[in-house]
Amino acid sequence: MKIIDIKILRGPNYWSIRRTKLIQMKIDLEEMEQVPTNKLPGFKEKLEKLLPSLYIHRCSEGVPGGFLSRVKEGTWMGHVIEHVALELQTLAGMDMGFGRTRTTGKHGEYFIVFDYMEEDAGVFAAKSAFRLVQSLIDNSPYNLEEEVQQMRIIREDTRLGPSTGSIVEEAEKRGIPYIRLNQQSLVQLGYGVHQKRIRATVASTTSNIAVDIAGDKEETKNLLSAAEVPVPKGIILYADETVQRAIDAVGFPFVIKPVNGNHGKGATTNITTPEQAEKALDAARKYGRSVICEKYITGFDFRILVINFKFICAALRTPASVKGDGEHTIEWLINETNKDPRRGYGHEKVLTQIKIDGFTQKILDEKGYNLQTIPAKDELVLVKPTANLSTGGTSTDVTDEVHPANIFLAERIAKIIGLDICGIDIMACNLKTPLTENSGAVLEVNAAPGFRMHVEPSEGIARNAAEPVVEMLYPRGSDGRIPIIAITGTNGKTTTSRLTAHICKTAGYKVGFTTSDGVYIQNELMMKGDCTGPKSAEFVLKDPTVDFAVLECARGGILKNGLAFRNCNIAIVTNVTADHIGLGGIETVEQMAKVKQVLPETVFRNGFAILNADDDLVYAMKKDLDCNIALFSMDENNKRIKRHCSKGGIAAVYENDYVTIMKGNWKIRVEKVSEIPITFNGKATHNIMNTLPSVLACYLFKNIKVEDIRQALHTFIPSVMQTPGRLNVFQFKNFQFIADFAHNPAGLTLLCDFINRLDSTYKVGIISGTGDRRDDDIREIGRISARNFDEIIIRQDKHLRGRTAEEIINLLVEGINETKPKDIPVIILKKESEAIQYAYDNAKPGSIVTIMCDVVPDALAYIKNLKEEEDKESSAV
């Protein structure tokens, strides 16, 4: 067996609209295609012994043990790998349950698809599952514990922390989209102009000055003290000062910690001797030369959380500790404590396992203990100096016990520092009485306070600390979204996308749009090339100047990574024809229709899917959609249109030379086709087809008026600037040059239909085949060309996509010879530029030279250069 490739799907995809996080692994079973599980002696027993928890996998049987029954009866190794990958993730603390194994259409090749929590861990699970199954086949070793632990480490290294994760989860509940901006904790909530950012629990609304103040413990203490907030007495020891000054000024017991420290790093508490003080100073200065020395306040460690300057919740924090039993060592007691099922690795569970480290050794040394010490029965032994949950500490919710005076104090402190998300550390005997009465004190004010102690307390009521953050960023009624029109289909996507974006821009929107030739932000080209995948769409959605997105979404991006968005307002499907068949596991045009259907399936329930009523496969999509349907057709008498409109539906049709909106039985004539430049006075019927869904999509937005649409249609000119590679006509002195990105049989047919409507004495076609298409698709390009051109120039694509130039040329020639009505000249040239130059040098008066562009910018630049040289010569004469 071998792994061919692994893809990470991050959005709605071919396999599932709802499950947007999937791993797709393609494998070749090779000789194991002939060896199902029941043909391998002992395979089921070995698998069950290694992973007994597979018993709960129901599989298609629908009962516990169902999958193992399938293994016993005989199933293929791809199916086994799928279930093993899911179970490995579950063992690593990521409970996953969705999986599919399907043939790619090639003998022995399968797609194994399963969901993941963290993508790097998902990829590891795929490879690890493959290794496990291979080891069972080969009777070779496989270290399950080591592999699962490695997956845990990957998960903790890549996942959002519990605080950021809780905010993202809350945003998702509200329907607010998010984009992770890096591999740490920087996240964008919302799209375009409505975006807000969070990093951990610092928001884009958080004052930079306030964060800076909170990070400076001395400055914080001075501000609070000046405002009569109770704080411990203390001083700053600078780089050249000794600990004796702290002993003299503060007196024992006291605390030493770095000025700019966090999470308890470098802090030592309850210092009672000069020797302890010297060690504590050395520990603190590892994090900065200046340190705080302040009076040690006895009591309990409390954290109060204030968001948007309102009290939210409070927790009692307890450092990691063990309770002696008079029989066992501290090390044994720590190991026993870690067996608590609530404790896990990192943040996977409510509590974190206690790790024995330098801090543990230090705190035990100070007490005169070591790991082999046997504490007395019921003796509480602290094994960490601070109460952080990430080091094994515990938390108890005390929100309902906080005295109103302390609530007032906390909200006032947040205002004094200026922090809209604020964690206040307090040492006091309790929070039931005012701090001013119980000798409590405020120890620190924290920017980016952790939420884990509140959302997952060890004891008490869990508090949704994330909700007020999301409410602060997005008050009720706002979801952070911008309108999205998404467009797919075999042909016409780019022109439809460009025209739609142009209409929206004319209506006053700041549009970001993606096309097969680049990404544009407000008509400025930002990225060149085929930009119809999820990365390009995400580029638009991340841009803070964009308030409307028009996204061309091609087959390749959907299959490779899924969509960049989970929902859109309007989806357009132009058509589905037999292009790209045989690629990416798509073997039939019906499967291709399923790929395209991903887009309309993401439309909001109150949005619209705009479908081509003239295309059977596209029209059939409507039965699976849970949104409004709008149709378009080149025939107003199309029975589907009539039936749809008779029920009050909306449609766009071509009727009596008009682009018309049908609302029920009413007609709204938008514009006469002869007044729409991209239709070339109605001769370019495919651009009439492209205009219909574009006009309909924009009409469905209430803020876009018919007058806006009409004006945009008048000003959308077929040109190198507005429609590069789409019917770009160059008028030379004695002939015309037409450049178009027709790259498949359906596109070439439409292009030839347009050319045949033009006046010409002789038609020359510069054609090529695309190497990754089926043999007959390439031949069909030759057949169509032979039926429509008087002369054919075959040139090579820049990228041959898996074939030799000779293969492609031979297939084109075969197609030409099958259908040519007469002997026509066929010239073969290597480069696109050579073909253009040859056609120019040999152009007959009154002829039309048409080129199927490969690299559109290069072809257009070459033709423009020829045109400019000719114009210069004419001027000189």
mmCIF file of C-alpha atoms in Angstrom, residues 334-671:
data_model
loop_
_atom_site.group_PDB
_atom_site.id
_atom_site.type_symbol
_atom_site.label_atom_id
_atom_site.label_comp_id
_atom_site.label_asym_id
_atom_site.label_seq_id
_atom_site.Cartn_x
_atom_site.Cartn_y
_atom_site.Cartn_z
ATOM 1 C CA ILE A 334 1.290 13.517 42.307
ATOM 2 C CA ASN A 335 1.020 10.498 40.016
ATOM 3 C CA GLU A 336 -2.201 9.414 41.736
ATOM 4 C CA THR A 337 -3.632 12.927 41.433
ATOM 5 C CA ASN A 338 -2.862 12.863 37.699
ATOM 6 C CA LYS A 339 -5.027 9.731 37.354
ATOM 7 C CA ASP A 340 -8.088 11.893 37.992
ATOM 8 C CA PRO A 341 -10.087 11.495 34.743
ATOM 9 C CA ARG A 342 -10.701 15.244 34.778
ATOM 10 C CA ARG A 343 -6.970 15.844 34.289
ATOM 11 C CA GLY A 344 -5.428 15.678 30.851
ATOM 12 C CA TYR A 345 -2.537 16.793 28.723
ATOM 13 C CA GLY A 346 -2.445 20.564 28.153
ATOM 14 C CA HIS A 347 -5.944 21.990 27.848
ATOM 15 C CA GLU A 348 -7.729 18.857 26.666
ATOM 16 C CA LYS A 349 -9.734 18.479 29.901
ATOM 17 C CA VAL A 350 -11.075 20.590 32.771
ATOM 18 C CA LEU A 351 -7.848 20.124 34.734
ATOM 19 C CA THR A 352 -4.245 19.879 33.581
ATOM 20 C CA GLN A 353 -1.909 17.151 34.780
ATOM 21 C CA ILE A 354 0.679 18.241 37.331
ATOM 22 C CA LYS A 355 4.153 18.191 35.832
ATOM 23 C CA ILE A 356 7.160 17.766 38.107
ATOM 24 C CA ASP A 357 9.592 20.531 37.155
ATOM 25 C CA GLY A 358 12.033 23.060 38.601
ATOM 26 C CA PHE A 359 9.233 25.022 40.271
ATOM 27 C CA THR A 360 8.113 21.848 42.048
ATOM 28 C CA GLN A 361 11.634 21.075 43.238
ATOM 29 C CA LYS A 362 12.098 24.685 44.392
ATOM 30 C CA ILE A 363 8.915 24.897 46.448
ATOM 31 C CA LEU A 364 9.654 21.524 48.071
ATOM 32 C CA ASP A 365 13.251 22.586 48.813
ATOM 33 C CA GLU A 366 11.994 25.695 50.589
ATOM 34 C CA LYS A 367 9.886 23.475 52.819
ATOM 35 C CA GLY A 368 12.758 21.032 53.392
ATOM 36 C CA TYR A 369 10.972 18.333 51.392
ATOM 37 C CA ASN A 370 11.788 16.341 48.269
ATOM 38 C CA LEU A 371 9.814 14.045 45.994
ATOM 39 C CA GLN A 372 10.472 11.055 48.249
ATOM 40 C CA THR A 373 9.175 12.783 51.369
ATOM 41 C CA ILE A 374 6.117 11.128 52.945
ATOM 42 C CA PRO A 375 3.820 13.915 54.189
ATOM 43 C CA ALA A 376 1.623 13.395 57.233
ATOM 44 C CA LYS A 377 -1.961 12.296 56.841
ATOM 45 C CA ASP A 378 -4.187 15.164 55.573
ATOM 46 C CA GLU A 379 -1.184 17.505 55.203
ATOM 47 C CA LEU A 380 -1.678 19.795 52.169
ATOM 48 C CA VAL A 381 1.565 20.095 50.210
ATOM 49 C CA LEU A 382 1.790 22.770 47.506
ATOM 50 C CA VAL A 383 3.774 21.601 44.474
ATOM 51 C CA LYS A 384 3.534 24.834 42.439
ATOM 52 C CA PRO A 385 4.091 28.403 43.625
ATOM 53 C CA THR A 386 1.184 29.951 41.670
ATOM 54 C CA ALA A 387 -2.456 29.047 41.120
ATOM 55 C CA ASN A 388 -2.381 28.810 37.331
ATOM 56 C CA LEU A 389 -4.617 26.130 35.827
ATOM 57 C CA SER A 390 -2.026 25.451 33.126
ATOM 58 C CA THR A 391 0.351 24.109 35.802
ATOM 59 C CA GLY A 392 -2.235 21.882 37.484
ATOM 60 C CA GLY A 393 -4.035 24.385 39.702
ATOM 61 C CA THR A 394 -7.767 24.281 40.370
ATOM 62 C CA SER A 395 -10.520 26.893 40.340
ATOM 63 C CA THR A 396 -13.809 27.287 42.159
ATOM 64 C CA ASP A 397 -16.479 29.675 40.945
ATOM 65 C CA VAL A 398 -17.434 32.258 43.608
ATOM 66 C CA THR A 399 -19.323 34.718 41.390
ATOM 67 C CA ASP A 400 -22.464 34.651 43.505
ATOM 68 C CA GLU A 401 -20.498 35.392 46.706
ATOM 69 C CA VAL A 402 -18.894 38.672 45.621
ATOM 70 C CA HIS A 403 -19.927 41.656 47.743
ATOM 71 C CA PRO A 404 -21.418 44.621 45.827
ATOM 72 C CA ALA A 405 -18.610 46.827 47.151
ATOM 73 C CA ASN A 406 -16.054 44.494 45.587
ATOM 74 C CA ILE A 407 -17.988 44.477 42.301
ATOM 75 C CA PHE A 408 -17.910 48.275 42.314
ATOM 76 C CA LEU A 409 -14.188 48.185 43.107
ATOM 77 C CA ALA A 410 -13.431 45.776 40.262
ATOM 78 C CA GLU A 411 -15.359 47.819 37.675
ATOM 79 C CA ARG A 412 -13.641 50.962 38.926
ATOM 80 C CA ILE A 413 -10.206 49.333 38.622
ATOM 81 C CA ALA A 414 -10.948 48.368 34.987
ATOM 82 C CA LYS A 415 -11.837 51.995 34.282
ATOM 83 C CA ILE A 416 -8.742 53.343 36.062
ATOM 84 C CA ILE A 417 -6.446 51.153 33.941
ATOM 85 C CA GLY A 418 -8.672 51.477 30.865
ATOM 86 C CA LEU A 419 -8.952 47.750 30.095
ATOM 87 C CA ASP A 420 -12.166 46.573 28.424
ATOM 88 C CA ILE A 421 -11.210 42.919 29.084
ATOM 89 C CA CYS A 422 -9.626 42.854 32.515
ATOM 90 C CA GLY A 423 -8.519 40.197 35.014
ATOM 91 C CA ILE A 424 -7.982 41.442 38.572
ATOM 92 C CA ASP A 425 -5.961 39.324 41.017
ATOM 93 C CA ILE A 426 -6.938 39.760 44.654
ATOM 94 C CA MET A 427 -5.566 38.223 47.834
ATOM 95 C CA ALA A 428 -8.123 38.183 50.636
ATOM 96 C CA CYS A 429 -9.727 35.891 53.172
ATOM 97 C CA ASN A 430 -12.909 36.056 51.049
ATOM 98 C CA LEU A 431 -14.849 38.241 48.634
ATOM 99 C CA LYS A 432 -18.031 38.144 50.676
ATOM 100 C CA THR A 433 -16.981 41.254 52.576
ATOM 101 C CA PRO A 434 -15.422 44.453 51.197
ATOM 102 C CA LEU A 435 -11.651 44.362 50.748
ATOM 103 C CA THR A 436 -11.418 47.528 52.808
ATOM 104 C CA GLU A 437 -12.825 45.585 55.769
ATOM 105 C CA ASN A 438 -11.019 42.238 55.483
ATOM 106 C CA SER A 439 -7.450 43.538 54.815
ATOM 107 C CA GLY A 440 -7.471 42.145 51.291
ATOM 108 C CA ALA A 441 -5.418 43.692 48.497
ATOM 109 C CA VAL A 442 -5.280 43.927 44.722
ATOM 110 C CA LEU A 443 -2.101 42.181 43.573
ATOM 111 C CA GLU A 444 -2.249 42.626 39.800
ATOM 112 C CA VAL A 445 -4.381 43.796 36.885
ATOM 113 C CA ASN A 446 -4.048 41.606 33.800
ATOM 114 C CA ALA A 447 -4.602 42.265 30.127
ATOM 115 C CA ALA A 448 -5.466 39.071 28.209
ATOM 116 C CA PRO A 449 -6.846 37.276 31.291
ATOM 117 C CA GLY A 450 -7.399 33.545 30.910
ATOM 118 C CA PHE A 451 -11.008 32.365 30.699
ATOM 119 C CA ARG A 452 -10.442 28.684 31.407
ATOM 120 C CA MET A 453 -10.903 29.041 35.185
ATOM 121 C CA HIS A 454 -14.336 30.546 34.539
ATOM 122 C CA VAL A 455 -15.648 28.497 31.618
ATOM 123 C CA GLU A 456 -14.407 25.184 33.075
ATOM 124 C CA PRO A 457 -14.085 25.575 36.873
ATOM 125 C CA SER A 458 -13.096 22.544 38.936
ATOM 126 C CA GLU A 459 -16.045 23.277 41.199
ATOM 127 C CA GLY A 460 -19.073 25.525 40.958
ATOM 128 C CA ILE A 461 -21.046 27.010 38.084
ATOM 129 C CA ALA A 462 -19.361 27.404 34.692
ATOM 130 C CA ARG A 463 -19.598 30.998 33.423
ATOM 131 C CA ASN A 464 -19.768 31.947 29.773
ATOM 132 C CA ALA A 465 -16.992 34.531 29.861
ATOM 133 C CA ALA A 466 -16.838 34.640 26.056
ATOM 134 C CA GLU A 467 -20.394 35.873 25.525
ATOM 135 C CA PRO A 468 -19.867 39.405 26.882
ATOM 136 C CA VAL A 469 -16.735 39.738 24.721
ATOM 137 C CA VAL A 470 -18.691 38.893 21.592
ATOM 138 C CA GLU A 471 -21.542 41.154 22.723
ATOM 139 C CA MET A 472 -19.052 43.993 23.182
ATOM 140 C CA LEU A 473 -17.569 43.500 19.699
ATOM 141 C CA TYR A 474 -20.865 42.764 17.951
ATOM 142 C CA PRO A 475 -23.988 44.040 19.722
ATOM 143 C CA ARG A 476 -27.112 41.987 19.137
ATOM 144 C CA GLY A 477 -28.383 42.300 15.579
ATOM 145 C CA SER A 478 -24.953 42.460 13.961
ATOM 146 C CA ASP A 479 -23.133 39.411 12.628
ATOM 147 C CA GLY A 480 -19.956 40.916 11.186
ATOM 148 C CA ARG A 481 -20.732 39.744 7.678
ATOM 149 C CA ILE A 482 -20.604 41.436 4.289
ATOM 150 C CA PRO A 483 -22.744 40.389 1.308
ATOM 151 C CA ILE A 484 -21.224 37.498 -0.668
ATOM 152 C CA ILE A 485 -22.192 36.514 -4.199
ATOM 153 C CA ALA A 486 -20.452 33.258 -5.138
ATOM 154 C CA ILE A 487 -20.273 32.065 -8.745
ATOM 155 C CA THR A 488 -19.436 28.676 -10.224
ATOM 156 C CA GLY A 489 -20.035 26.663 -13.388
ATOM 157 C CA THR A 490 -18.042 25.283 -16.296
ATOM 158 C CA ASN A 491 -18.068 28.344 -18.531
ATOM 159 C CA GLY A 492 -18.884 32.024 -18.062
ATOM 160 C CA LYS A 493 -17.801 32.271 -14.423
ATOM 161 C CA THR A 494 -15.204 34.986 -14.886
ATOM 162 C CA THR A 495 -17.293 37.306 -17.079
ATOM 163 C CA THR A 496 -20.272 36.851 -14.756
ATOM 164 C CA SER A 497 -18.069 37.597 -11.744
ATOM 165 C CA ARG A 498 -16.553 40.697 -13.322
ATOM 166 C CA LEU A 499 -19.904 42.076 -14.474
ATOM 167 C CA THR A 500 -21.503 41.394 -11.075
ATOM 168 C CA ALA A 501 -18.644 43.183 -9.312
ATOM 169 C CA HIS A 502 -18.946 46.099 -11.752
ATOM 170 C CA ILE A 503 -22.675 46.481 -11.052
ATOM 171 C CA CYS A 504 -22.087 46.409 -7.277
ATOM 172 C CA LYS A 505 -19.312 48.982 -7.599
ATOM 173 C CA THR A 506 -21.564 51.211 -9.699
ATOM 174 C CA ALA A 507 -24.164 50.953 -6.943
ATOM 175 C CA GLY A 508 -21.650 52.392 -4.481
ATOM 176 C CA TYR A 509 -20.177 49.306 -2.834
ATOM 177 C CA LYS A 510 -16.457 48.795 -2.167
ATOM 178 C CA VAL A 511 -16.102 45.466 -3.909
ATOM 179 C CA GLY A 512 -13.487 42.774 -3.583
ATOM 180 C CA PHE A 513 -13.685 40.043 -6.211
ATOM 181 C CA THR A 514 -11.822 36.956 -7.371
ATOM 182 C CA THR A 515 -11.472 35.683 -10.917
ATOM 183 C CA SER A 516 -9.437 33.242 -12.982
ATOM 184 C CA ASP A 517 -7.010 36.059 -13.802
ATOM 185 C CA GLY A 518 -6.574 37.671 -10.378
ATOM 186 C CA VAL A 519 -7.894 39.157 -7.147
ATOM 187 C CA TYR A 520 -9.178 42.718 -7.228
ATOM 188 C CA ILE A 521 -9.886 45.094 -4.353
ATOM 189 C CA GLN A 522 -11.949 48.037 -5.589
ATOM 190 C CA ASN A 523 -10.730 47.378 -9.160
ATOM 191 C CA GLU A 524 -7.067 47.338 -8.100
ATOM 192 C CA LEU A 525 -5.324 44.105 -9.109
ATOM 193 C CA MET A 526 -3.770 42.627 -5.960
ATOM 194 C CA MET A 527 -2.853 39.113 -7.053
ATOM 195 C CA LYS A 528 -2.288 37.750 -10.562
ATOM 196 C CA GLY A 529 -3.099 34.283 -11.858
ATOM 197 C CA ASP A 530 -5.916 31.821 -11.391
ATOM 198 C CA CYS A 531 -7.420 33.062 -8.143
ATOM 199 C CA THR A 532 -10.602 30.999 -7.953
ATOM 200 C CA GLY A 533 -9.692 28.965 -4.860
ATOM 201 C CA PRO A 534 -10.308 29.435 -1.129
ATOM 202 C CA LYS A 535 -7.072 31.314 -0.408
ATOM 203 C CA SER A 536 -8.035 34.047 -2.860
ATOM 204 C CA ALA A 537 -11.559 34.256 -1.486
ATOM 205 C CA GLU A 538 -10.146 34.521 2.022
ATOM 206 C CA PHE A 539 -7.849 37.314 0.818
ATOM 207 C CA VAL A 540 -10.954 39.339 -0.106
ATOM 208 C CA LEU A 541 -12.797 38.489 3.115
ATOM 209 C CA LYS A 542 -9.785 39.592 5.187
ATOM 210 C CA ASP A 543 -9.486 42.963 3.471
ATOM 211 C CA PRO A 544 -10.696 45.697 5.858
ATOM 212 C CA THR A 545 -11.779 48.030 3.039
ATOM 213 C CA VAL A 546 -14.232 45.630 1.371
ATOM 214 C CA ASP A 547 -17.976 45.796 2.041
ATOM 215 C CA PHE A 548 -19.134 43.456 -0.765
ATOM 216 C CA ALA A 549 -17.523 40.232 -2.029
ATOM 217 C CA VAL A 550 -18.000 38.626 -5.447
ATOM 218 C CA LEU A 551 -16.185 35.293 -5.478
ATOM 219 C CA GLU A 552 -15.548 33.057 -8.472
ATOM 220 C CA CYS A 553 -15.244 29.519 -7.148
ATOM 221 C CA ALA A 554 -13.869 26.875 -9.487
ATOM 222 C CA ARG A 555 -13.927 23.100 -9.279
ATOM 223 C CA GLY A 556 -10.250 22.778 -8.354
ATOM 224 C CA GLY A 557 -10.404 24.832 -5.172
ATOM 225 C CA ILE A 558 -13.577 23.105 -3.975
ATOM 226 C CA LEU A 559 -11.996 19.670 -4.416
ATOM 227 C CA LYS A 560 -8.606 20.615 -3.028
ATOM 228 C CA ASN A 561 -9.506 22.629 0.089
ATOM 229 C CA GLY A 562 -13.249 23.314 0.144
ATOM 230 C CA LEU A 563 -14.731 26.823 0.222
ATOM 231 C CA ALA A 564 -13.312 29.742 2.223
ATOM 232 C CA PHE A 565 -16.763 30.631 3.565
ATOM 233 C CA ARG A 566 -19.527 28.580 5.136
ATOM 234 C CA ASN A 567 -22.400 30.661 3.866
ATOM 235 C CA CYS A 568 -23.140 33.133 1.107
ATOM 236 C CA ASN A 569 -26.105 35.341 0.265
ATOM 237 C CA ILE A 570 -26.385 34.386 -3.383
ATOM 238 C CA ALA A 571 -24.858 31.557 -5.404
ATOM 239 C CA ILE A 572 -24.884 31.445 -9.201
ATOM 240 C CA VAL A 573 -24.380 28.240 -11.181
ATOM 241 C CA THR A 574 -23.868 29.125 -14.858
ATOM 242 C CA ASN A 575 -23.770 25.626 -16.394
ATOM 243 C CA VAL A 576 -22.194 22.180 -16.084
ATOM 244 C CA THR A 577 -20.482 20.496 -19.041
ATOM 245 C CA ALA A 578 -17.954 17.683 -19.426
ATOM 246 C CA ASP A 579 -14.777 19.608 -18.645
ATOM 247 C CA HIS A 580 -12.096 18.448 -16.185
ATOM 248 C CA ILE A 581 -13.645 14.975 -16.169
ATOM 249 C CA GLY A 582 -11.172 12.363 -14.962
ATOM 250 C CA LEU A 583 -9.432 14.782 -12.603
ATOM 251 C CA GLY A 584 -9.568 14.729 -8.811
ATOM 252 C CA GLY A 585 -11.715 11.608 -8.686
ATOM 253 C CA ILE A 586 -14.508 13.168 -10.752
ATOM 254 C CA GLU A 587 -15.300 10.645 -13.482
ATOM 255 C CA THR A 588 -18.743 11.733 -14.715
ATOM 256 C CA VAL A 589 -20.507 14.970 -15.528
ATOM 257 C CA GLU A 590 -23.057 14.095 -12.812
ATOM 258 C CA GLN A 591 -20.261 14.016 -10.239
ATOM 259 C CA MET A 592 -19.054 17.352 -11.579
ATOM 260 C CA ALA A 593 -22.540 18.750 -10.995
ATOM 261 C CA LYS A 594 -22.283 17.592 -7.387
ATOM 262 C CA VAL A 595 -19.027 19.551 -7.053
ATOM 263 C CA LYS A 596 -20.676 22.703 -8.405
ATOM 264 C CA GLN A 597 -23.699 22.132 -6.158
ATOM 265 C CA VAL A 598 -21.529 22.755 -3.093
ATOM 266 C CA LEU A 599 -21.932 26.494 -3.742
ATOM 267 C CA PRO A 600 -25.742 26.784 -3.745
ATOM 268 C CA GLU A 601 -25.889 24.467 -0.750
ATOM 269 C CA THR A 602 -24.073 27.138 1.288
ATOM 270 C CA VAL A 603 -26.674 29.833 0.604
ATOM 271 C CA PHE A 604 -28.429 31.206 3.678
ATOM 272 C CA ARG A 605 -32.020 30.076 4.034
ATOM 273 C CA ASN A 606 -33.224 33.589 3.188
ATOM 274 C CA GLY A 607 -30.747 33.918 0.306
ATOM 275 C CA PHE A 608 -31.036 32.846 -3.333
ATOM 276 C CA ALA A 609 -29.546 30.141 -5.493
ATOM 277 C CA ILE A 610 -29.610 31.374 -9.107
ATOM 278 C CA LEU A 611 -29.769 28.370 -11.426
ATOM 279 C CA ASN A 612 -29.655 27.949 -15.205
ATOM 280 C CA ALA A 613 -33.080 26.677 -16.233
ATOM 281 C CA ASP A 614 -31.692 25.702 -19.663
ATOM 282 C CA ASP A 615 -29.235 23.233 -18.114
ATOM 283 C CA ASP A 616 -30.767 19.983 -16.835
ATOM 284 C CA LEU A 617 -28.005 19.236 -14.338
ATOM 285 C CA VAL A 618 -28.041 22.752 -12.890
ATOM 286 C CA TYR A 619 -31.824 22.939 -12.700
ATOM 287 C CA ALA A 620 -31.912 19.569 -10.897
ATOM 288 C CA MET A 621 -29.916 21.065 -8.023
ATOM 289 C CA LYS A 622 -32.990 22.901 -6.771
ATOM 290 C CA LYS A 623 -34.492 19.797 -5.182
ATOM 291 C CA ASP A 624 -31.611 19.533 -2.678
ATOM 292 C CA LEU A 625 -31.468 23.196 -1.661
ATOM 293 C CA ASP A 626 -32.806 24.838 1.487
ATOM 294 C CA CYS A 627 -32.966 28.426 0.228
ATOM 295 C CA ASN A 628 -34.887 30.583 -2.227
ATOM 296 C CA ILE A 629 -34.558 29.700 -5.909
ATOM 297 C CA ALA A 630 -34.240 32.119 -8.814
ATOM 298 C CA LEU A 631 -33.832 30.994 -12.418
ATOM 299 C CA PHE A 632 -32.442 32.372 -15.662
ATOM 300 C CA SER A 633 -32.970 31.308 -19.250
ATOM 301 C CA MET A 634 -32.341 32.401 -22.804
ATOM 302 C CA ASP A 635 -35.951 31.455 -23.551
ATOM 303 C CA GLU A 636 -38.836 33.242 -21.844
ATOM 304 C CA ASN A 637 -41.090 30.362 -22.904
ATOM 305 C CA ASN A 638 -38.967 27.781 -21.111
ATOM 306 C CA LYS A 639 -41.528 25.633 -19.271
ATOM 307 C CA ARG A 640 -39.430 25.666 -16.122
ATOM 308 C CA ILE A 641 -39.415 29.469 -16.120
ATOM 309 C CA LYS A 642 -43.151 29.671 -16.709
ATOM 310 C CA ARG A 643 -43.912 27.170 -13.951
ATOM 311 C CA HIS A 644 -41.541 28.919 -11.530
ATOM 312 C CA CYS A 645 -42.915 32.404 -12.200
ATOM 313 C CA SER A 646 -46.522 31.256 -12.068
ATOM 314 C CA LYS A 647 -45.877 30.383 -8.427
ATOM 315 C CA GLY A 648 -44.563 33.873 -7.724
ATOM 316 C CA GLY A 649 -40.918 33.045 -8.403
ATOM 317 C CA ILE A 650 -38.345 35.422 -9.818
ATOM 318 C CA ALA A 651 -36.268 34.903 -12.958
ATOM 319 C CA ALA A 652 -34.161 36.649 -15.583
ATOM 320 C CA VAL A 653 -34.819 35.936 -19.258
ATOM 321 C CA TYR A 654 -33.794 37.058 -22.723
ATOM 322 C CA GLU A 655 -36.954 38.183 -24.486
ATOM 323 C CA ASN A 656 -37.600 40.389 -27.489
ATOM 324 C CA ASP A 657 -33.959 41.520 -27.491
ATOM 325 C CA TYR A 658 -34.193 42.593 -23.828
ATOM 326 C CA VAL A 659 -32.618 41.417 -20.609
ATOM 327 C CA THR A 660 -35.708 41.165 -18.464
ATOM 328 C CA ILE A 661 -36.538 40.384 -14.846
ATOM 329 C CA MET A 662 -39.667 38.268 -14.363
ATOM 330 C CA LYS A 663 -41.432 38.720 -11.016
ATOM 331 C CA GLY A 664 -44.360 36.372 -11.077
ATOM 332 C CA ASN A 665 -46.244 37.443 -14.198
ATOM 333 C CA TRP A 666 -44.731 40.921 -14.273
ATOM 334 C CA LYS A 667 -41.847 41.951 -16.511
ATOM 335 C CA ILE A 668 -39.158 44.476 -15.659
ATOM 336 C CA ARG A 669 -37.167 45.202 -18.788
ATOM 337 C CA VAL A 670 -33.678 46.150 -17.649
ATOM 338 C CA GLU A 671 -32.017 46.991 -20.967
#
